[in-house]
Amino acid sequence: MRVPTLGQLPDGELSARLRAGLRSLARAAAEAADRLAALPAFARALVVVAAAVAFLAALTYYSADAFSHRAVDQRAAAEADSLSTLTARLATGDAFNTYLEMLRYAEDPAVRDSGTSREDRLKAMRLLLELNTNNLVSLTVADRTGAVVASTDPKITQVLDSAAYQEARTSLTPGNTDVVVPNAGQPGYIEFAVPVKDATGLTWGVLLGRADPDRLWKTTLAGGVDGSRNVIVTSTGLLAAGVPQDLLGQPWRGEPLSGGGVSTSIAGVSSICGLSPVGAGSPIDHGFSIASCLPASLVASEHDRAIGKQGWITLAGAVLAIVLAGAALYVAERRRLVLADDADDDDEVSGGAAATEAEATTEVEPASEPATLTIAADVDAVALIDGFERRNERLSEQLREDIRARMLVAASQAEEAYRRLDPESESDDGLHREAMEELEAVRDRALRAIEQEMYPAVVDLGLPNALKSLRRDLADSIDLTLELDPMADTLEEEDGRKPLAQGLRLVLYRMVLDASRALAERGAAEALVKLARADGELSLSVESALDEMAADVAASLATSRIAIEAYGGQLDIGREDERVRVQATFAA
């Protein structure tokens, strides 16, 4: 037999059933009240107190659970937002370095000369990709009609559908694109384009570079903490890098959280993510973003740890409260019975109670105030160095992303405006060229030198790569010969060897820079730089031939000595076999 639901009952029968239910509840409540009234006064009071304590305990546990959920979600969202801000800065630096590499490649003589043969141009472009630390996978040169002159990737046969090419050809300024994902489930690419000018300054073509997002942002995407994942999202909301290949080109989906952040699923893992734009307000800003996502399981475990044994604590507190209340009620009831049975003992009981109250209310002299505790400051040298390096990194980033970029755009606009005027005066033309050359020198040399010295971002690629870059930067003042153990520092743990700490990389990089400059200022034309890691020891030395040991070489390295000792190392400066040697040693 089928039992009808409430919604299927006629109105009259429904009303009758509701009235019957209310009458049953009323009878149950009346019976409970009668039973409670039949209990002794002491028992009634104890039941009421127990019910009140149980209600407050349940309310406390529920509130703690709800508050913990909200607090953990908000903390996770804040952590994800903070992490995404950091990874966006790293991603911006990676993309901007590639942007600057393209500007240098466009100045290569074999690339910029319109008369270079196809074979020579291909050879030069392959050499640029092989010899430089870069994130590009191919280089292509096309003329202003769109015809491909030469490409390191045979699959690139036309460029007219490239947004970066069209931007560079139209505006005669460098350009780049959003991450392009041609087909879902297939790797995408990001393109950079720079106008190519011949020796006369005529823009005859465009240099187009393609980068694999996973390679371009390899370090950034790998920089997760606590099982987090970094993901590149295009301006149109497609997954472009940092996810399994079958998810590439799929739409980014998520639900905003009330405390900030986004709740979503990445590769089947429920996560809480923070989103930050890459290159916002800079020439590489094309609307794509990076999402830093923390696993929701981590958030759940944080909640479990937060709520922990709250249930047992609440239950224990409720039981203790009931026991104490029962004891208090029992004492009060016993006292009432004694007073009722023996009125003659009233004075005695009152006196005892007064004495008890007097003892209980006896004023206790306040304890003397504790002596003032003076805490001496303890300056952590490593933390101090790290603080200065963070400041330098911020200023370097400002130079790179603001001043250099603006000068680049200004130079391009000024030159294009000058060409449209078509000046007839040779003196004006020469003055213009001198001004443009000076502007380029300030942008490419002076500002870059200041930026690199303030915070050499190349150390993110490991100490060996950073020293190779330093050799190129100092080529005009001193010739450095490098003997580098490639396993002295790695980007990831390999064969049991751990990468050097970022702070230690900076200290060693600056030591080589200061030592090389000090030797060059004292007449040294060459120097040998050795980096080795063996037998439980890491050593880095700079040595060069000098007629005598200059006392002020040590003075030039005073800051490096303090920094090296702060990291537990030792700096030795001496002269042997007519060569001055500066050597830093650490326990590996």
XYZ file of C-alpha atoms in Angstrom:
588
model
C 0.000 0.000 0.000
C 1.337 3.369 -0.998
C 1.436 6.060 1.701
C 0.562 9.535 0.339
C 2.886 12.483 1.014
C 1.714 15.637 2.732
C 1.504 17.472 -0.569
C -0.909 14.834 -1.929
C -3.395 15.047 1.007
C -6.680 16.978 0.736
C -6.719 20.306 2.569
C -9.134 19.048 5.293
C -7.144 15.892 6.026
C -3.865 17.880 6.031
C -5.261 20.321 8.614
C -6.484 17.446 10.768
C -3.081 15.770 10.726
C -1.305 19.008 11.610
C -3.649 19.601 14.544
C -3.103 16.015 15.721
C 0.661 16.474 15.552
C 0.544 19.705 17.533
C -1.653 18.045 20.180
C 0.880 15.178 20.481
C 3.715 17.652 20.993
C 1.694 19.518 23.582
C 0.940 16.296 25.484
C 4.639 15.283 25.407
C 5.667 18.697 26.708
C 3.036 18.538 29.479
C 4.176 15.051 30.510
C 7.798 16.215 30.629
C 6.764 19.212 32.755
C 4.810 16.917 35.116
C 7.795 14.591 35.487
C 10.065 17.554 36.136
C 7.655 18.973 38.723
C 7.544 15.599 40.467
C 11.306 15.663 40.993
C 12.843 17.109 44.123
C 13.856 20.749 43.941
C 17.517 19.791 43.822
C 16.966 17.402 40.869
C 14.832 19.972 38.998
C 17.564 22.587 39.337
C 20.203 20.133 38.163
C 18.150 19.137 35.076
C 17.661 22.794 34.132
C 21.362 23.564 34.597
C 22.389 20.471 32.572
C 20.043 21.432 29.734
C 21.388 24.998 29.678
C 25.005 23.823 29.742
C 24.354 21.276 26.946
C 22.723 23.984 24.807
C 25.616 26.412 25.347
C 28.180 23.639 24.637
C 26.484 22.711 21.347
C 26.253 26.385 20.357
C 29.941 26.896 21.218
C 31.079 23.896 19.150
C 28.934 24.894 16.168
C 30.239 28.485 16.310
C 33.848 27.320 16.595
C 33.397 24.951 13.632
C 31.776 27.646 11.456
C 34.337 30.285 12.443
C 37.209 27.873 11.755
C 35.810 27.108 8.293
C 35.557 30.796 7.419
C 38.950 31.624 8.913
C 40.721 28.806 7.070
C 39.041 29.676 3.751
C 39.964 33.341 4.146
C 43.532 32.451 5.130
C 43.858 30.098 2.152
C 42.473 32.754 -0.199
C 44.874 35.350 1.231
C 47.806 32.938 0.868
C 46.794 32.158 -2.711
C 46.487 35.894 -3.549
C 49.884 36.587 -1.981
C 51.467 33.689 -3.849
C 49.923 34.768 -7.148
C 51.292 38.309 -6.664
C 54.785 36.895 -6.193
C 54.560 34.464 -9.106
C 53.159 37.230 -11.338
C 56.306 39.271 -10.650
C 58.471 36.273 -11.556
C 56.425 35.610 -14.706
C 56.663 39.288 -15.681
C 60.434 39.191 -15.258
C 60.734 36.067 -17.427
C 58.601 37.551 -20.200
C 60.296 40.956 -20.019
C 63.767 39.396 -20.231
C 62.664 37.623 -23.404
C 61.314 40.949 -24.678
C 64.729 42.558 -24.098
C 66.552 39.582 -25.683
C 64.576 40.138 -28.882
C 65.774 43.775 -28.980
C 69.394 42.607 -28.792
C 68.883 39.922 -31.439
C 67.472 42.511 -33.831
C 70.810 44.391 -33.588
C 72.857 41.366 -34.743
C 74.636 42.424 -38.014
C 73.771 39.248 -39.890
C 70.109 39.492 -38.864
C 69.531 43.196 -39.513
C 71.344 43.452 -42.884
C 68.799 43.086 -45.668
C 71.540 41.832 -47.987
C 72.481 38.822 -45.805
C 71.984 35.507 -47.578
C 69.338 33.129 -46.292
C 71.943 30.575 -45.210
C 74.021 33.134 -43.300
C 70.935 34.581 -41.659
C 69.755 31.127 -40.565
C 73.209 30.346 -39.221
C 73.283 33.594 -37.220
C 69.790 33.022 -35.772
C 70.559 29.422 -34.780
C 73.760 30.638 -33.133
C 71.787 33.236 -31.147
C 69.414 30.536 -29.896
C 72.266 28.176 -28.991
C 74.733 30.547 -27.329
C 72.377 32.703 -25.266
C 70.372 31.823 -22.184
C 66.894 32.457 -23.548
C 63.351 31.135 -23.581
C 62.785 31.194 -27.346
C 62.271 28.095 -29.459
C 62.431 29.748 -32.895
C 63.383 32.958 -34.713
C 61.852 34.140 -37.999
C 62.649 37.153 -40.215
C 59.950 38.409 -42.596
C 59.928 41.501 -44.812
C 57.247 44.160 -44.535
C 55.087 42.415 -47.161
C 54.832 39.359 -44.928
C 57.159 37.119 -46.960
C 59.292 34.858 -44.740
C 62.971 35.565 -45.453
C 64.392 32.938 -43.071
C 63.128 30.867 -40.126
C 64.738 28.364 -37.750
C 61.380 26.537 -37.725
C 60.562 25.099 -41.184
C 56.879 24.892 -40.230
C 56.601 28.701 -40.149
C 55.885 29.644 -43.775
C 53.759 32.772 -43.307
C 53.395 35.440 -40.589
C 50.498 37.612 -41.739
C 48.181 36.039 -39.133
C 50.616 36.888 -36.306
C 49.315 39.711 -34.093
C 52.865 40.490 -32.927
C 54.106 40.790 -36.534
C 51.208 43.055 -37.516
C 51.778 45.285 -34.468
C 55.518 45.650 -35.134
C 54.996 46.244 -38.878
C 52.271 48.835 -38.354
C 53.662 50.793 -35.396
C 57.390 50.170 -36.092
C 57.759 49.398 -32.377
C 58.357 46.113 -30.573
C 55.298 44.047 -29.808
C 54.190 40.752 -28.308
C 51.042 38.664 -28.023
C 48.823 36.924 -25.559
C 49.481 33.190 -25.205
C 48.165 31.635 -28.442
C 46.526 28.196 -28.080
C 45.612 27.140 -31.664
C 43.985 23.832 -30.727
C 42.607 22.457 -27.463
C 44.868 19.795 -26.033
C 47.908 21.071 -27.949
C 50.774 23.280 -26.613
C 50.479 26.973 -27.406
C 53.050 29.727 -27.845
C 53.689 33.410 -27.170
C 55.245 35.619 -29.848
C 57.578 38.630 -29.645
C 58.269 40.893 -32.623
C 60.870 43.657 -33.215
C 61.294 45.871 -36.341
C 64.551 45.163 -38.224
C 66.508 48.133 -39.603
C 69.383 48.120 -42.049
C 72.581 50.162 -41.699
C 70.833 53.271 -43.067
C 68.121 53.036 -40.418
C 65.422 51.904 -42.848
C 62.923 49.431 -41.374
C 62.747 46.676 -43.976
C 61.462 43.696 -41.975
C 60.364 42.199 -38.666
C 62.164 39.701 -36.393
C 59.592 37.310 -34.913
C 60.401 35.049 -31.949
C 58.240 32.258 -30.561
C 58.454 30.952 -26.988
C 56.951 27.827 -25.423
C 54.972 28.981 -22.330
C 56.107 25.971 -20.278
C 59.735 26.768 -21.135
C 59.371 30.541 -20.835
C 57.890 30.257 -17.340
C 59.577 26.987 -16.279
C 60.978 28.397 -13.018
C 57.787 30.324 -12.236
C 55.499 27.347 -12.858
C 57.716 25.087 -10.733
C 57.794 27.534 -7.819
C 54.917 26.046 -5.855
C 54.677 25.542 -2.098
C 52.708 22.988 -0.064
C 51.594 21.154 -3.215
C 50.324 24.301 -4.917
C 50.150 24.707 -8.716
C 50.807 27.784 -10.868
C 48.766 28.072 -14.075
C 48.935 30.542 -16.978
C 45.498 31.774 -18.140
C 45.046 33.674 -21.425
C 43.150 36.948 -21.694
C 40.208 34.979 -23.096
C 40.162 32.659 -20.069
C 41.844 29.562 -21.528
C 44.385 27.356 -19.720
C 47.732 27.906 -21.495
C 50.501 26.404 -19.310
C 51.072 24.622 -16.002
C 48.413 21.936 -16.558
C 48.444 18.473 -18.230
C 48.424 18.689 -22.015
C 44.845 17.443 -22.393
C 43.654 20.523 -20.426
C 45.467 23.087 -22.616
C 42.974 25.340 -24.347
C 40.167 24.384 -21.950
C 38.206 27.239 -20.307
C 39.187 28.405 -16.824
C 36.213 27.942 -14.506
C 35.849 28.892 -10.861
C 33.545 30.244 -8.163
C 34.586 33.474 -6.345
C 34.924 33.115 -2.571
C 33.428 35.672 -0.201
C 36.808 36.369 1.418
C 38.643 36.678 -1.920
C 40.197 34.081 -4.194
C 38.535 31.557 -6.493
C 37.400 27.995 -5.817
C 38.052 25.733 -8.820
C 39.337 22.321 -9.901
C 42.774 21.964 -11.536
C 43.557 18.583 -13.119
C 40.965 16.936 -10.868
C 42.289 18.599 -7.701
C 39.873 20.905 -5.861
C 41.786 24.123 -5.189
C 41.593 27.674 -3.898
C 43.370 30.068 -6.276
C 44.545 33.655 -6.456
C 44.755 35.447 -9.829
C 47.260 38.199 -10.723
C 47.959 39.897 -14.092
C 51.329 39.370 -15.787
C 53.141 42.562 -16.842
C 50.266 44.877 -15.918
C 50.880 48.378 -17.267
C 54.083 47.392 -19.115
C 54.766 46.861 -22.856
C 54.233 43.089 -22.411
C 50.748 43.519 -20.905
C 48.314 41.566 -23.099
C 45.782 40.593 -20.507
C 47.009 37.128 -19.579
C 47.294 36.154 -15.916
C 48.833 33.603 -13.589
C 46.776 31.629 -11.086
C 48.400 30.235 -7.936
C 46.277 27.431 -6.511
C 46.405 25.695 -3.123
C 44.816 22.218 -2.849
C 41.489 22.253 -1.027
C 42.639 19.144 0.836
C 45.318 21.298 2.432
C 42.620 23.768 3.480
C 40.509 20.904 4.899
C 43.466 19.572 6.873
C 44.076 23.092 8.214
C 40.463 23.191 9.340
C 40.745 19.752 10.946
C 43.852 20.888 12.812
C 42.135 24.116 13.812
C 39.002 22.452 15.130
C 41.132 19.533 16.404
C 39.723 18.124 19.615
C 37.268 20.973 20.038
C 34.409 18.481 20.398
C 36.125 16.639 23.247
C 37.152 19.904 24.877
C 33.598 21.239 24.647
C 32.145 17.980 26.012
C 34.661 17.910 28.866
C 33.873 21.532 29.667
C 30.132 20.814 29.678
C 30.532 17.803 31.995
C 32.783 19.802 34.307
C 30.271 22.661 34.356
C 27.427 20.274 35.212
C 29.471 18.613 37.984
C 30.413 21.972 39.502
C 26.825 23.220 39.236
C 25.559 19.997 40.847
C 28.058 20.336 43.684
C 27.036 23.952 44.247
C 23.330 23.013 44.226
C 23.981 20.116 46.623
C 25.815 22.362 49.082
C 23.058 24.953 48.866
C 20.325 22.311 49.420
C 22.123 20.763 52.389
C 22.560 24.157 53.941
C 18.860 24.943 53.536
C 17.869 21.665 55.202
C 20.208 22.244 58.166
C 18.782 25.726 58.729
C 15.204 24.414 58.584
C 15.783 21.461 60.986
C 17.734 23.274 63.677
C 16.969 26.959 64.038
C 19.152 27.061 67.147
C 22.192 26.459 65.038
C 21.392 29.488 62.911
C 23.816 31.806 64.702
C 26.554 29.223 64.663
C 26.027 28.476 61.020
C 25.782 32.170 60.243
C 28.949 32.812 62.250
C 30.761 30.018 60.437
C 29.517 31.302 57.135
C 30.571 34.847 58.081
C 33.982 33.565 59.112
C 34.223 31.643 55.902
C 33.182 34.716 53.915
C 35.637 36.841 55.892
C 38.425 34.413 55.061
C 37.305 34.244 51.473
C 37.124 38.027 51.157
C 40.342 38.800 53.012
C 42.159 41.303 50.896
C 45.317 39.992 49.379
C 48.088 42.469 49.031
C 48.897 42.984 45.388
C 52.166 41.442 44.308
C 54.945 43.861 43.696
C 55.288 44.946 40.081
C 57.833 42.934 38.116
C 61.119 44.586 37.322
C 61.337 46.196 33.895
C 62.675 43.711 31.350
C 65.043 45.224 28.819
C 65.532 43.214 25.646
C 68.713 43.919 23.736
C 68.368 44.047 19.941
C 70.003 41.178 18.116
C 70.664 42.146 14.478
C 70.660 39.123 12.168
C 73.232 39.865 9.459
C 71.641 37.489 6.970
C 68.207 39.065 7.464
C 69.763 42.519 7.030
C 71.449 41.480 3.784
C 68.230 39.921 2.569
C 66.351 43.140 3.320
C 68.782 45.208 1.236
C 68.580 42.697 -1.620
C 64.769 42.873 -1.604
C 64.995 46.656 -1.802
C 67.452 46.401 -4.685
C 65.169 43.920 -6.437
C 62.252 46.330 -6.186
C 64.275 49.269 -7.540
C 65.740 47.103 -10.311
C 62.277 45.999 -11.314
C 61.171 49.638 -11.436
C 64.103 50.516 -13.705
C 63.385 47.584 -15.976
C 59.630 47.767 -16.206
C 59.108 51.525 -16.054
C 62.085 53.660 -17.073
C 63.660 51.361 -19.682
C 60.338 50.489 -21.239
C 59.277 54.131 -21.449
C 62.612 55.141 -22.989
C 62.226 52.364 -25.539
C 58.781 53.555 -26.549
C 59.921 57.214 -26.582
C 62.899 56.404 -28.789
C 60.738 54.492 -31.255
C 58.171 57.284 -31.402
C 60.816 59.991 -31.790
C 62.539 58.186 -34.637
C 59.295 57.477 -36.451
C 58.195 61.115 -36.058
C 61.565 62.282 -37.420
C 61.295 60.016 -40.462
C 57.837 61.320 -41.305
C 59.175 64.916 -41.237
C 61.826 63.937 -43.815
C 64.363 66.681 -42.780
C 66.579 68.071 -45.543
C 69.361 69.464 -43.351
C 72.348 67.128 -42.995
C 73.331 68.822 -39.729
C 69.871 68.219 -38.283
C 70.035 64.603 -39.426
C 73.430 64.134 -37.727
C 72.222 65.798 -34.527
C 69.178 63.520 -34.516
C 71.340 60.428 -34.965
C 73.665 61.489 -32.130
C 70.695 62.057 -29.822
C 69.147 58.684 -30.717
C 72.475 56.894 -30.222
C 72.905 58.552 -26.828
C 69.344 57.603 -25.854
C 69.953 54.010 -26.919
C 73.269 53.937 -25.023
C 71.610 55.180 -21.844
C 68.787 52.660 -22.181
C 70.785 49.607 -23.229
C 73.997 50.168 -21.296
C 73.811 52.635 -18.441
C 70.327 51.729 -17.185
C 70.882 48.023 -17.722
C 74.192 48.193 -15.836
C 72.516 49.968 -12.898
C 69.607 47.518 -12.976
C 71.893 44.484 -13.035
C 74.093 45.824 -10.234
C 71.128 46.663 -8.003
C 69.541 43.241 -8.423
C 70.973 40.786 -10.974
C 67.870 38.815 -11.880
C 70.071 36.414 -13.866
C 70.970 34.675 -10.574
C 67.514 33.052 -10.782
C 69.061 30.839 -13.493
C 71.802 29.527 -11.177
C 75.280 30.787 -10.265
C 77.119 29.331 -13.333
C 74.734 31.072 -15.765
C 74.921 34.289 -13.733
C 78.756 34.302 -13.958
C 78.577 33.746 -17.733
C 76.329 36.783 -18.025
C 78.717 38.795 -15.801
C 81.619 37.938 -18.119
C 79.742 39.569 -21.018
C 78.862 42.630 -18.938
C 82.525 43.211 -17.894
C 84.023 42.473 -21.314
C 84.893 46.159 -21.888
C 86.969 46.436 -18.684
C 88.428 42.975 -17.998
C 88.535 39.603 -19.758
C 87.196 36.844 -17.479
C 88.082 33.198 -18.067
C 85.570 30.872 -16.439
C 86.253 27.400 -15.044
C 82.849 26.401 -13.673
C 81.665 23.125 -12.192
C 78.165 22.837 -13.745
C 77.002 20.864 -10.712
C 78.173 23.475 -8.215
C 74.680 24.972 -8.410
C 71.522 23.641 -10.012
C 67.977 24.893 -10.447
C 66.603 21.617 -9.085
C 68.033 18.965 -6.771
C 70.178 16.604 -8.837
C 72.272 13.584 -7.798
C 71.858 14.492 -4.140
C 73.123 18.061 -4.672
C 70.797 20.809 -3.554
C 70.605 24.228 -5.270
C 72.333 27.132 -3.531
C 70.140 29.510 -1.559
C 69.137 32.595 -3.561
C 70.759 34.904 -0.977
C 74.064 33.017 -1.182
C 74.010 33.223 -4.983
C 73.687 37.005 -4.762
C 76.553 37.253 -2.252
C 78.909 35.188 -4.448
C 77.864 37.024 -7.634
C 78.606 40.391 -5.999
C 81.956 39.120 -4.690
C 83.091 38.243 -8.246
C 81.792 41.597 -9.506
C 83.602 43.603 -6.804
C 86.831 41.579 -7.139
C 86.880 41.876 -10.959
C 86.337 45.620 -10.843
C 88.972 46.080 -8.145
C 91.526 44.132 -10.195
C 90.626 46.000 -13.398
C 91.025 49.381 -11.678
C 94.546 48.339 -10.649
C 95.634 47.457 -14.175
C 94.613 43.810 -14.546
C 93.528 42.977 -18.105
C 92.410 39.427 -17.388
C 91.225 37.268 -14.503
C 90.456 33.607 -13.907
C 87.199 32.698 -12.128
C 86.928 29.189 -10.662
C 83.765 27.655 -9.177
C 83.985 24.162 -7.686
C 81.993 21.972 -5.311
C 83.721 18.819 -4.048
C 84.730 17.003 -0.874
C 82.082 18.754 1.170
C 83.293 22.231 0.199
C 82.102 24.985 -2.150
C 84.778 27.423 -3.356
C 84.699 30.426 -5.676
C 87.906 32.318 -6.530
C 89.019 35.235 -8.709
C 92.725 35.563 -9.494
C 94.806 37.755 -11.781
C 98.418 38.746 -12.407
C 99.455 42.015 -10.714
C 102.916 43.464 -10.144
C 102.220 43.833 -6.445
C 99.528 43.202 -3.902
C 97.357 46.314 -3.738
C 96.237 46.912 -0.169
C 93.012 48.554 -1.269
C 91.835 45.367 -3.040
C 90.806 44.076 0.389
C 89.124 47.398 1.171
C 87.009 47.085 -1.996
C 85.778 43.703 -0.757
C 84.907 44.725 2.813
C 81.162 44.425 2.172
C 81.561 41.036 0.495
C 83.609 39.791 3.458
C 80.823 40.707 5.912
C 78.152 39.089 3.711
C 80.171 35.892 3.181
C 80.890 35.543 6.903
C 77.185 36.141 7.632
C 76.415 33.050 5.526
C 79.018 30.991 7.424
C 81.777 31.267 4.822
C 85.343 32.596 4.769
C 86.955 35.134 2.420
C 90.737 34.949 1.856
C 92.735 37.574 -0.096
C 96.412 36.963 -0.821
C 99.231 36.893 -3.352
C 101.049 33.828 -4.665
C 103.294 33.305 -7.737
C 102.842 36.964 -8.759
C 99.043 36.504 -8.842
C 96.486 38.061 -6.531
C 93.755 35.658 -5.435
C 90.362 36.357 -3.837
C 88.682 33.142 -2.629
C 85.402 32.433 -0.814
C 84.956 29.031 0.833
C 81.824 27.397 2.311
C 81.005 24.004 3.733
C 78.839 22.493 0.970
